[in-house]
Amino acid sequence: MDSKEFREAAISSIDQIVKYYDTIEERKVVSDVEPGYLRKLLPDHAPEDGEAWSDIQKDVEDKIVPGLTHWQSPNFLAWFPSSSSFPAMLGEMYSTAFTGAAFNWICSPAVTELETIVMDWLAKAFALPDCYMSTGPTHGGGVIHGTASEAIATVLVAARDKYLREATKGLTGEEQEDAMAERRGKLVALGSAATHSATKKAAMIAGVRFRTISVHAKDGYRLTGESLRATIQALWAKGLEPFFLTATLGTTDTCSIDDFDSITEVLSEPAPAGHGEIWVHVDAAYAGVALVCPEYQHLTKQLSKFHSFNTNLHKWLLTNFDCSCLWVRDRAWLIEALSVNLAILQNSYTSSGLVTDYRDWQIPFGRRFRSLKVWFVIRSYGIKGLQAHIRKHVGLGEKFAELMKTRSDLFEIVTGPRFALTVFKLKGHDSAAITIDEQNALTKKYYDTVIADGKIFLSSTVVGSAFALRHCPRHSLCRGGARQEALRNPGGKC
Amino acid sequence: MDSKEFREAAISSIDQIVKYYDTIEERKVVSDVEPGYLRKLLPDHAPEDGEAWSDIQKDVEDKIVPGLTHWQSPNFLAWFPSSSSFPAMLGEMYSTAFTGAAFNWICSPAVTELETIVMDWLAKAFALPDCYMSTGPTHGGGVIHGTASEAIATVLVAARDKYLREATKGLTGEEQEDAMAERRGKLVALGSAATHSATKKAAMIAGVRFRTISVHAKDGYRLTGESLRATIQALWAKGLEPFFLTATLGTTDTCSIDDFDSITEVLSEPAPAGHGEIWVHVDAAYAGVALVCPEYQHLTKQLSKFHSFNTNLHKWLLTNFDCSCLWVRDRAWLIEALSVNLAILQNSYTSSGLVTDYRDWQIPFGRRFRSLKVWFVIRSYGIKGLQAHIRKHVGLGEKFAELMKTRSDLFEIVTGPRFALTVFKLKGHDSAAITIDEQNALTKKYYDTVIADGKIFLSSTVVGSAFALRHCPRHSLCRGGARQEALRNPGGKC
């Protein structure tokens, strides 16, 4: 394929993509293929000779699209959104074309520098405290990871090593290594029962224990300082050492917000001698981007006392997957845990200390040019456009909850709407007499019917002991016409 | 931006990308911007209002491109290549458009199934033993990670947990947790002095010790069974437990191949009572893709005795970053270390056990649709085209080494050409009398001159105690005209 053929193939692909988006609503939102469908359609080995592009492209529509679940469909109401926007797609086109491993500054200065700049832009737009800015007083800063799970694994490792360094201060060499190994065996990472499994997985990766702190319906499924204190004290009593907590802004099940005030309070209480500080990471994977709206910015009040914060632009902020933004209060914590030098990487820029080598802020060695799509998205929509997008969804969530309330004979709202997410269950004809098991069975039966019908796609969850359904609305901007214009001009009709 | 505006913007971007590739040779290969260049060119906060695409696109050429180092330039001879091809770019376009988090099968069956199929295609094409096939006798299989560092961190964690599970067999609950914590503190991961730093970093992430095994010029900088045995025995004598080894096929410095035969032999020797098996991972990040050519396939002989293998298509096999292929002999090893269940992910397909949920084979939770670009690349070039591409580079490396030899008064080849990589140093006028320090200074001075001149970009390394330069040739396929045709028809002139 030469550059002329590529141009033709690319235009034809763009046309297919535009058509896909323009007709997405007509497609069944969840793929209905059977497991193993594709193996039956493809040869069992790679072709010896090259094939024509037209044959390959035909197979995209015929063999791949039927196996897609259409995340950009307005009928996809499951989990959280996985945003798409045209400016982000353009960003990925350039990023792919400029491909390189970008593991240090000189690999492509623009890759590093644009990332620092857009992460500072976002920190300001989200009203994060100054300490998370690259130019801030504590030498913090932001880095783009692929997913929140990577971000959480990274900060958990950094927290573990910070704790162990401080706990073994004064020791060196193998003596320190032995002391760290012994101490590491006592470390416990914490999350609430509503914390995303990414924290437990991060603890498994880092080789430390993990404990779950209960949450309760009476607190709206928020983690409270009181529960945290009880768990910490029980661990201390066993000779174990809690060193890390994920607090959540917008939990996966119900979008609850942990009680940052009481958590801060508990963590400022004195610990037994020899115990170190507990690193608090705030996982705001979905809801964090709502901080672009001033009406949510009071939620950042305690962040300066915490250690790190992540939110995924690829969930709700119009940036195609993957794009998880992580900020830390002191970047040295990451670098001390993750930096390894290699002779072939020596270069005068890194040695000068004037540049950032983001590979030391993450698990992977090489990096994609993800900041380009972020830059395109922010500039295309502007802060006002991004705010309008969030508020549009919040409004749709409120509308849905209002509609539910008009049929309170059928439905019971468990939580929400919170950040557009409503969690609900079915009531049953005699709601006073129904047992929780019967209600769960009823809700499950309704859910199975909706899924089998295939017109919309919801996800289910378990809240307390209740089986419940989650409704999280979508409003795609990748369409023809007036809707985008309205976003650029949020005063207009949308 | 509506779909009509997107179409126009995308075509204009494709034109800019084609022009970029067609003129890449005319650009200075390494960016010559100063640290901090971009901050001076951009506002210090995000715009309030959306901007026109034409303004954004203009900034790509004016502000971003000057900050790029051109990895696809034929003058970029540093590190290893970071491949680009037009079919891979098309794959990324569709992947971005079909965006979704794809953390389980029902998220988009095609994302999972195409990955399994192309990984089986590649396993066959690389002549990997059957045990690495998804359909093989040991329930192995392949998964696409972003980078080799993620792949290595993942298998190191899996190896650690496999070792600890076997070492604490019979125990359960907190008793097992305590036993694992104690035992974890004794574990040691191994790599040679020529192993990529990714293994040391993986050990840091997993919270285990790391030890380096020496390599020697007399062995061509290969890790030998003899050195491995000495290290293992020294660790045992200290009460430590080696559990993991990265063996390399194509080391970063010199592309040496560790001595798989003698490593296999040493690892089959009896260990002291209570010590478990050592997991051997083969890191073939760069050179592994050469296995597509039958002349290298004898190198896979011992792989069935090892545990896992990775190679990066994004280095040398025409697949834009990122795309690191990892195979394991038994996929349960990954799943047991990395699987965490979450209520909102429950679905009948996962419960049935008939589908693969690749999130349990990796650190990140969500996943990109990377197999699409792999499928496009394999089908566009065919196995013969991929072989021609590898052989073209190997031939260029041989040609370079021949040219070096014609000036043996100036240059001394340290290693190679191996898989197209030649490592060399300068000789000095009186090569008999020159000290190693003088020779290093001379080579360094020459290197600095080449880098300052900016016509070509080389990387340096330290081999033994010698400062040396690495030359790894590039032959781009992203150009106009006849070169691509030659690849499709490898009998023709290229």
PDB file of N, CA and C in Angstrom, chain A residues 232-299:
ATOM      1  N   ILE A 232      -8.827   0.333  60.539  1.00  0.00           N
ATOM      2  CA  ILE A 232      -7.406   0.608  60.798  1.00  0.00           C
ATOM      3  C   ILE A 232      -7.013   0.080  62.174  1.00  0.00           C
ATOM      4  N   GLN A 233      -7.849   0.353  63.166  1.00  0.00           N
ATOM      5  CA  GLN A 233      -7.491  -0.068  64.531  1.00  0.00           C
ATOM      6  C   GLN A 233      -7.465  -1.593  64.646  1.00  0.00           C
ATOM      7  N   ALA A 234      -8.375  -2.258  63.951  1.00  0.00           N
ATOM      8  CA  ALA A 234      -8.377  -3.727  63.985  1.00  0.00           C
ATOM      9  C   ALA A 234      -7.104  -4.280  63.347  1.00  0.00           C
ATOM     10  N   LEU A 235      -6.644  -3.630  62.286  1.00  0.00           N
ATOM     11  CA  LEU A 235      -5.418  -4.084  61.619  1.00  0.00           C
ATOM     12  C   LEU A 235      -4.206  -3.846  62.508  1.00  0.00           C
ATOM     13  N   TRP A 236      -4.141  -2.666  63.098  1.00  0.00           N
ATOM     14  CA  TRP A 236      -3.040  -2.360  64.017  1.00  0.00           C
ATOM     15  C   TRP A 236      -2.978  -3.408  65.143  1.00  0.00           C
ATOM     16  N   ALA A 237      -4.150  -3.756  65.645  1.00  0.00           N
ATOM     17  CA  ALA A 237      -4.207  -4.718  66.765  1.00  0.00           C
ATOM     18  C   ALA A 237      -3.619  -6.069  66.366  1.00  0.00           C
ATOM     19  N   LYS A 238      -3.679  -6.364  65.066  1.00  0.00           N
ATOM     20  CA  LYS A 238      -3.127  -7.634  64.566  1.00  0.00           C
ATOM     21  C   LYS A 238      -1.663  -7.527  64.170  1.00  0.00           C
ATOM     22  N   GLY A 239      -1.089  -6.336  64.340  1.00  0.00           N
ATOM     23  CA  GLY A 239       0.312  -6.142  63.942  1.00  0.00           C
ATOM     24  C   GLY A 239       0.470  -5.846  62.466  1.00  0.00           C
ATOM     25  N   LEU A 240      -0.631  -5.543  61.802  1.00  0.00           N
ATOM     26  CA  LEU A 240      -0.554  -5.211  60.375  1.00  0.00           C
ATOM     27  C   LEU A 240      -0.509  -3.686  60.193  1.00  0.00           C
ATOM     28  N   GLU A 241      -0.092  -3.258  59.012  1.00  0.00           N
ATOM     29  CA  GLU A 241       0.125  -1.823  58.797  1.00  0.00           C
ATOM     30  C   GLU A 241      -0.615  -1.314  57.572  1.00  0.00           C
ATOM     31  N   PRO A 242      -1.763  -0.670  57.748  1.00  0.00           N
ATOM     32  CA  PRO A 242      -2.433  -0.038  56.613  1.00  0.00           C
ATOM     33  C   PRO A 242      -1.572   1.106  56.082  1.00  0.00           C
ATOM     34  N   PHE A 243      -1.403   1.140  54.768  1.00  0.00           N
ATOM     35  CA  PHE A 243      -0.496   2.151  54.175  1.00  0.00           C
ATOM     36  C   PHE A 243      -1.146   2.890  53.026  1.00  0.00           C
ATOM     37  N   PHE A 244      -2.313   2.431  52.569  1.00  0.00           N
ATOM     38  CA  PHE A 244      -2.893   2.979  51.339  1.00  0.00           C
ATOM     39  C   PHE A 244      -4.407   2.853  51.404  1.00  0.00           C
ATOM     40  N   LEU A 245      -5.080   3.892  50.966  1.00  0.00           N
ATOM     41  CA  LEU A 245      -6.545   3.855  50.888  1.00  0.00           C
ATOM     42  C   LEU A 245      -6.984   4.446  49.557  1.00  0.00           C
ATOM     43  N   THR A 246      -7.855   3.732  48.867  1.00  0.00           N
ATOM     44  CA  THR A 246      -8.549   4.357  47.745  1.00  0.00           C
ATOM     45  C   THR A 246      -9.881   4.894  48.248  1.00  0.00           C
ATOM     46  N   ALA A 247     -10.057   6.198  48.129  1.00  0.00           N
ATOM     47  CA  ALA A 247     -11.355   6.822  48.398  1.00  0.00           C
ATOM     48  C   ALA A 247     -11.940   7.145  47.025  1.00  0.00           C
ATOM     49  N   THR A 248     -13.254   7.027  46.903  1.00  0.00           N
ATOM     50  CA  THR A 248     -13.847   7.145  45.571  1.00  0.00           C
ATOM     51  C   THR A 248     -14.778   8.345  45.440  1.00  0.00           C
ATOM     52  N   LEU A 249     -14.624   9.044  44.338  1.00  0.00           N
ATOM     53  CA  LEU A 249     -15.547  10.115  43.976  1.00  0.00           C
ATOM     54  C   LEU A 249     -16.378   9.570  42.816  1.00  0.00           C
ATOM     55  N   GLY A 250     -17.530   8.981  43.169  1.00  0.00           N
ATOM     56  CA  GLY A 250     -18.374   8.371  42.136  1.00  0.00           C
ATOM     57  C   GLY A 250     -18.120   6.884  42.020  1.00  0.00           C
ATOM     58  N   THR A 251     -18.628   6.105  42.970  1.00  0.00           N
ATOM     59  CA  THR A 251     -18.346   4.663  42.944  1.00  0.00           C
ATOM     60  C   THR A 251     -19.006   3.987  41.748  1.00  0.00           C
ATOM     61  N   THR A 252     -18.486   2.825  41.406  1.00  0.00           N
ATOM     62  CA  THR A 252     -18.946   2.103  40.223  1.00  0.00           C
ATOM     63  C   THR A 252     -20.410   1.711  40.339  1.00  0.00           C
ATOM     64  N   ASP A 253     -20.807   1.206  41.482  1.00  0.00           N
ATOM     65  CA  ASP A 253     -22.190   0.732  41.639  1.00  0.00           C
ATOM     66  C   ASP A 253     -23.203   1.869  41.596  1.00  0.00           C
ATOM     67  N   THR A 254     -22.942   2.905  42.408  1.00  0.00           N
ATOM     68  CA  THR A 254     -24.010   3.890  42.654  1.00  0.00           C
ATOM     69  C   THR A 254     -23.552   5.345  42.531  1.00  0.00           C
ATOM     70  N   CYS A 255     -22.298   5.565  42.143  1.00  0.00           N
ATOM     71  CA  CYS A 255     -21.773   6.937  42.054  1.00  0.00           C
ATOM     72  C   CYS A 255     -21.805   7.664  43.397  1.00  0.00           C
ATOM     73  N   SER A 256     -21.613   6.956  44.477  1.00  0.00           N
ATOM     74  CA  SER A 256     -21.530   7.642  45.760  1.00  0.00           C
ATOM     75  C   SER A 256     -20.145   8.294  45.902  1.00  0.00           C
ATOM     76  N   ILE A 257     -20.101   9.269  46.794  1.00  0.00           N
ATOM     77  CA  ILE A 257     -18.849   9.989  47.037  1.00  0.00           C
ATOM     78  C   ILE A 257     -18.430   9.706  48.473  1.00  0.00           C
ATOM     79  N   ASP A 258     -17.260   9.132  48.647  1.00  0.00           N
ATOM     80  CA  ASP A 258     -16.812   8.839  50.001  1.00  0.00           C
ATOM     81  C   ASP A 258     -16.721  10.133  50.813  1.00  0.00           C
ATOM     82  N   ASP A 259     -16.814   9.987  52.127  1.00  0.00           N
ATOM     83  CA  ASP A 259     -16.874  11.172  52.988  1.00  0.00           C
ATOM     84  C   ASP A 259     -15.457  11.696  53.264  1.00  0.00           C
ATOM     85  N   PHE A 260     -14.987  12.524  52.327  1.00  0.00           N
ATOM     86  CA  PHE A 260     -13.601  12.993  52.387  1.00  0.00           C
ATOM     87  C   PHE A 260     -13.304  13.738  53.690  1.00  0.00           C
ATOM     88  N   ASP A 261     -14.289  14.479  54.210  1.00  0.00           N
ATOM     89  CA  ASP A 261     -14.049  15.257  55.436  1.00  0.00           C
ATOM     90  C   ASP A 261     -13.725  14.340  56.611  1.00  0.00           C
ATOM     91  N   SER A 262     -14.557  13.356  56.842  1.00  0.00           N
ATOM     92  CA  SER A 262     -14.315  12.496  58.011  1.00  0.00           C
ATOM     93  C   SER A 262     -13.113  11.585  57.783  1.00  0.00           C
ATOM     94  N   ILE A 263     -12.845  11.228  56.533  1.00  0.00           N
ATOM     95  CA  ILE A 263     -11.639  10.435  56.237  1.00  0.00           C
ATOM     96  C   ILE A 263     -10.388  11.247  56.600  1.00  0.00           C
ATOM     97  N   THR A 264     -10.390  12.504  56.188  1.00  0.00           N
ATOM     98  CA  THR A 264      -9.259  13.390  56.500  1.00  0.00           C
ATOM     99  C   THR A 264      -9.058  13.478  58.014  1.00  0.00           C
ATOM    100  N   GLU A 265     -10.159  13.626  58.707  1.00  0.00           N
ATOM    101  CA  GLU A 265     -10.110  13.765  60.158  1.00  0.00           C
ATOM    102  C   GLU A 265      -9.493  12.530  60.818  1.00  0.00           C
ATOM    103  N   VAL A 266      -9.984  11.377  60.429  1.00  0.00           N
ATOM    104  CA  VAL A 266      -9.487  10.123  61.021  1.00  0.00           C
ATOM    105  C   VAL A 266      -8.000   9.940  60.724  1.00  0.00           C
ATOM    106  N   LEU A 267      -7.607  10.283  59.511  1.00  0.00           N
ATOM    107  CA  LEU A 267      -6.213  10.063  59.141  1.00  0.00           C
ATOM    108  C   LEU A 267      -5.265  11.067  59.796  1.00  0.00           C
ATOM    109  N   SER A 268      -5.828  12.120  60.392  1.00  0.00           N
ATOM    110  CA  SER A 268      -4.953  13.061  61.100  1.00  0.00           C
ATOM    111  C   SER A 268      -4.790  12.657  62.573  1.00  0.00           C
ATOM    112  N   GLU A 269      -5.498  11.638  62.988  1.00  0.00           N
ATOM    113  CA  GLU A 269      -5.348  11.150  64.367  1.00  0.00           C
ATOM    114  C   GLU A 269      -4.018  10.418  64.516  1.00  0.00           C
ATOM    115  N   PRO A 270      -3.444  10.447  65.722  1.00  0.00           N
ATOM    116  CA  PRO A 270      -2.116   9.843  65.882  1.00  0.00           C
ATOM    117  C   PRO A 270      -2.133   8.323  65.689  1.00  0.00           C
ATOM    118  N   ALA A 271      -1.075   7.820  65.047  1.00  0.00           N
ATOM    119  CA  ALA A 271      -0.916   6.378  64.834  1.00  0.00           C
ATOM    120  C   ALA A 271       0.053   5.834  65.876  1.00  0.00           C
ATOM    121  N   PRO A 272       0.039   4.521  66.135  1.00  0.00           N
ATOM    122  CA  PRO A 272       1.015   3.939  67.060  1.00  0.00           C
ATOM    123  C   PRO A 272       2.442   4.215  66.563  1.00  0.00           C
ATOM    124  N   ALA A 273       3.378   4.253  67.473  1.00  0.00           N
ATOM    125  CA  ALA A 273       4.772   4.544  67.127  1.00  0.00           C
ATOM    126  C   ALA A 273       5.259   3.597  66.039  1.00  0.00           C
ATOM    127  N   GLY A 274       5.995   4.161  65.087  1.00  0.00           N
ATOM    128  CA  GLY A 274       6.579   3.322  64.043  1.00  0.00           C
ATOM    129  C   GLY A 274       5.688   3.152  62.820  1.00  0.00           C
ATOM    130  N   HIS A 275       4.417   3.506  62.936  1.00  0.00           N
ATOM    131  CA  HIS A 275       3.533   3.388  61.777  1.00  0.00           C
ATOM    132  C   HIS A 275       3.630   4.645  60.923  1.00  0.00           C
ATOM    133  N   GLY A 276       3.628   4.454  59.630  1.00  0.00           N
ATOM    134  CA  GLY A 276       3.773   5.593  58.723  1.00  0.00           C
ATOM    135  C   GLY A 276       2.428   6.155  58.308  1.00  0.00           C
ATOM    136  N   GLU A 277       2.522   7.185  57.490  1.00  0.00           N
ATOM    137  CA  GLU A 277       1.345   7.872  56.946  1.00  0.00           C
ATOM    138  C   GLU A 277       0.604   6.974  55.947  1.00  0.00           C
ATOM    139  N   ILE A 278      -0.699   7.085  55.916  1.00  0.00           N
ATOM    140  CA  ILE A 278      -1.499   6.351  54.924  1.00  0.00           C
ATOM    141  C   ILE A 278      -1.720   7.235  53.699  1.00  0.00           C
ATOM    142  N   TRP A 279      -1.304   6.724  52.556  1.00  0.00           N
ATOM    143  CA  TRP A 279      -1.478   7.428  51.276  1.00  0.00           C
ATOM    144  C   TRP A 279      -2.940   7.329  50.883  1.00  0.00           C
ATOM    145  N   VAL A 280      -3.557   8.451  50.565  1.00  0.00           N
ATOM    146  CA  VAL A 280      -4.939   8.416  50.086  1.00  0.00           C
ATOM    147  C   VAL A 280      -4.981   8.757  48.600  1.00  0.00           C
ATOM    148  N   HIS A 281      -5.474   7.801  47.858  1.00  0.00           N
ATOM    149  CA  HIS A 281      -5.696   8.027  46.436  1.00  0.00           C
ATOM    150  C   HIS A 281      -7.191   8.236  46.204  1.00  0.00           C
ATOM    151  N   VAL A 282      -7.542   9.241  45.415  1.00  0.00           N
ATOM    152  CA  VAL A 282      -8.949   9.444  45.074  1.00  0.00           C
ATOM    153  C   VAL A 282      -9.198   8.936  43.659  1.00  0.00           C
ATOM    154  N   ASP A 283     -10.009   7.887  43.587  1.00  0.00           N
ATOM    155  CA  ASP A 283     -10.395   7.343  42.291  1.00  0.00           C
ATOM    156  C   ASP A 283     -11.698   8.014  41.867  1.00  0.00           C
ATOM    157  N   ALA A 284     -11.582   8.869  40.852  1.00  0.00           N
ATOM    158  CA  ALA A 284     -12.756   9.575  40.329  1.00  0.00           C
ATOM    159  C   ALA A 284     -12.898   9.217  38.856  1.00  0.00           C
ATOM    160  N   ALA A 285     -12.695   7.928  38.565  1.00  0.00           N
ATOM    161  CA  ALA A 285     -12.565   7.462  37.172  1.00  0.00           C
ATOM    162  C   ALA A 285     -13.692   8.000  36.291  1.00  0.00           C
ATOM    163  N   TYR A 286     -14.920   7.844  36.740  1.00  0.00           N
ATOM    164  CA  TYR A 286     -16.048   8.323  35.930  1.00  0.00           C
ATOM    165  C   TYR A 286     -16.407   9.773  36.268  1.00  0.00           C
ATOM    166  N   ALA A 287     -16.742  10.015  37.539  1.00  0.00           N
ATOM    167  CA  ALA A 287     -17.391  11.284  37.888  1.00  0.00           C
ATOM    168  C   ALA A 287     -16.429  12.463  37.969  1.00  0.00           C
ATOM    169  N   GLY A 288     -15.136  12.180  38.039  1.00  0.00           N
ATOM    170  CA  GLY A 288     -14.156  13.252  38.240  1.00  0.00           C
ATOM    171  C   GLY A 288     -14.234  14.357  37.199  1.00  0.00           C
ATOM    172  N   VAL A 289     -14.571  14.001  35.962  1.00  0.00           N
ATOM    173  CA  VAL A 289     -14.583  15.020  34.913  1.00  0.00           C
ATOM    174  C   VAL A 289     -15.706  16.030  35.111  1.00  0.00           C
ATOM    175  N   ALA A 290     -16.704  15.688  35.954  1.00  0.00           N
ATOM    176  CA  ALA A 290     -17.771  16.655  36.246  1.00  0.00           C
ATOM    177  C   ALA A 290     -17.218  17.875  36.981  1.00  0.00           C
ATOM    178  N   LEU A 291     -16.007  17.751  37.518  1.00  0.00           N
ATOM    179  CA  LEU A 291     -15.376  18.892  38.194  1.00  0.00           C
ATOM    180  C   LEU A 291     -15.134  20.058  37.238  1.00  0.00           C
ATOM    181  N   VAL A 292     -15.277  19.816  35.955  1.00  0.00           N
ATOM    182  CA  VAL A 292     -15.160  20.931  35.006  1.00  0.00           C
ATOM    183  C   VAL A 292     -16.299  21.945  35.224  1.00  0.00           C
ATOM    184  N   CYS A 293     -17.355  21.513  35.896  1.00  0.00           N
ATOM    185  CA  CYS A 293     -18.468  22.414  36.220  1.00  0.00           C
ATOM    186  C   CYS A 293     -18.297  22.964  37.640  1.00  0.00           C
ATOM    187  N   PRO A 294     -18.364  24.268  37.810  1.00  0.00           N
ATOM    188  CA  PRO A 294     -18.143  24.870  39.138  1.00  0.00           C
ATOM    189  C   PRO A 294     -19.044  24.292  40.224  1.00  0.00           C
ATOM    190  N   GLU A 295     -20.239  23.844  39.839  1.00  0.00           N
ATOM    191  CA  GLU A 295     -21.161  23.338  40.858  1.00  0.00           C
ATOM    192  C   GLU A 295     -20.665  22.074  41.554  1.00  0.00           C
ATOM    193  N   TYR A 296     -19.621  21.443  41.044  1.00  0.00           N
ATOM    194  CA  TYR A 296     -19.074  20.259  41.715  1.00  0.00           C
ATOM    195  C   TYR A 296     -17.719  20.532  42.380  1.00  0.00           C
ATOM    196  N   GLN A 297     -17.177  21.708  42.182  1.00  0.00           N
ATOM    197  CA  GLN A 297     -15.782  21.925  42.565  1.00  0.00           C
ATOM    198  C   GLN A 297     -15.536  21.983  44.069  1.00  0.00           C
ATOM    199  N   HIS A 298     -16.612  22.118  44.849  1.00  0.00           N
ATOM    200  CA  HIS A 298     -16.422  22.037  46.303  1.00  0.00           C
ATOM    201  C   HIS A 298     -15.892  20.657  46.705  1.00  0.00           C
ATOM    202  N   LEU A 299     -16.050  19.672  45.833  1.00  0.00           N
ATOM    203  CA  LEU A 299     -15.595  18.306  46.149  1.00  0.00           C
ATOM    204  C   LEU A 299     -14.072  18.182  46.204  1.00  0.00           C
TER     205      LEU A 299
END
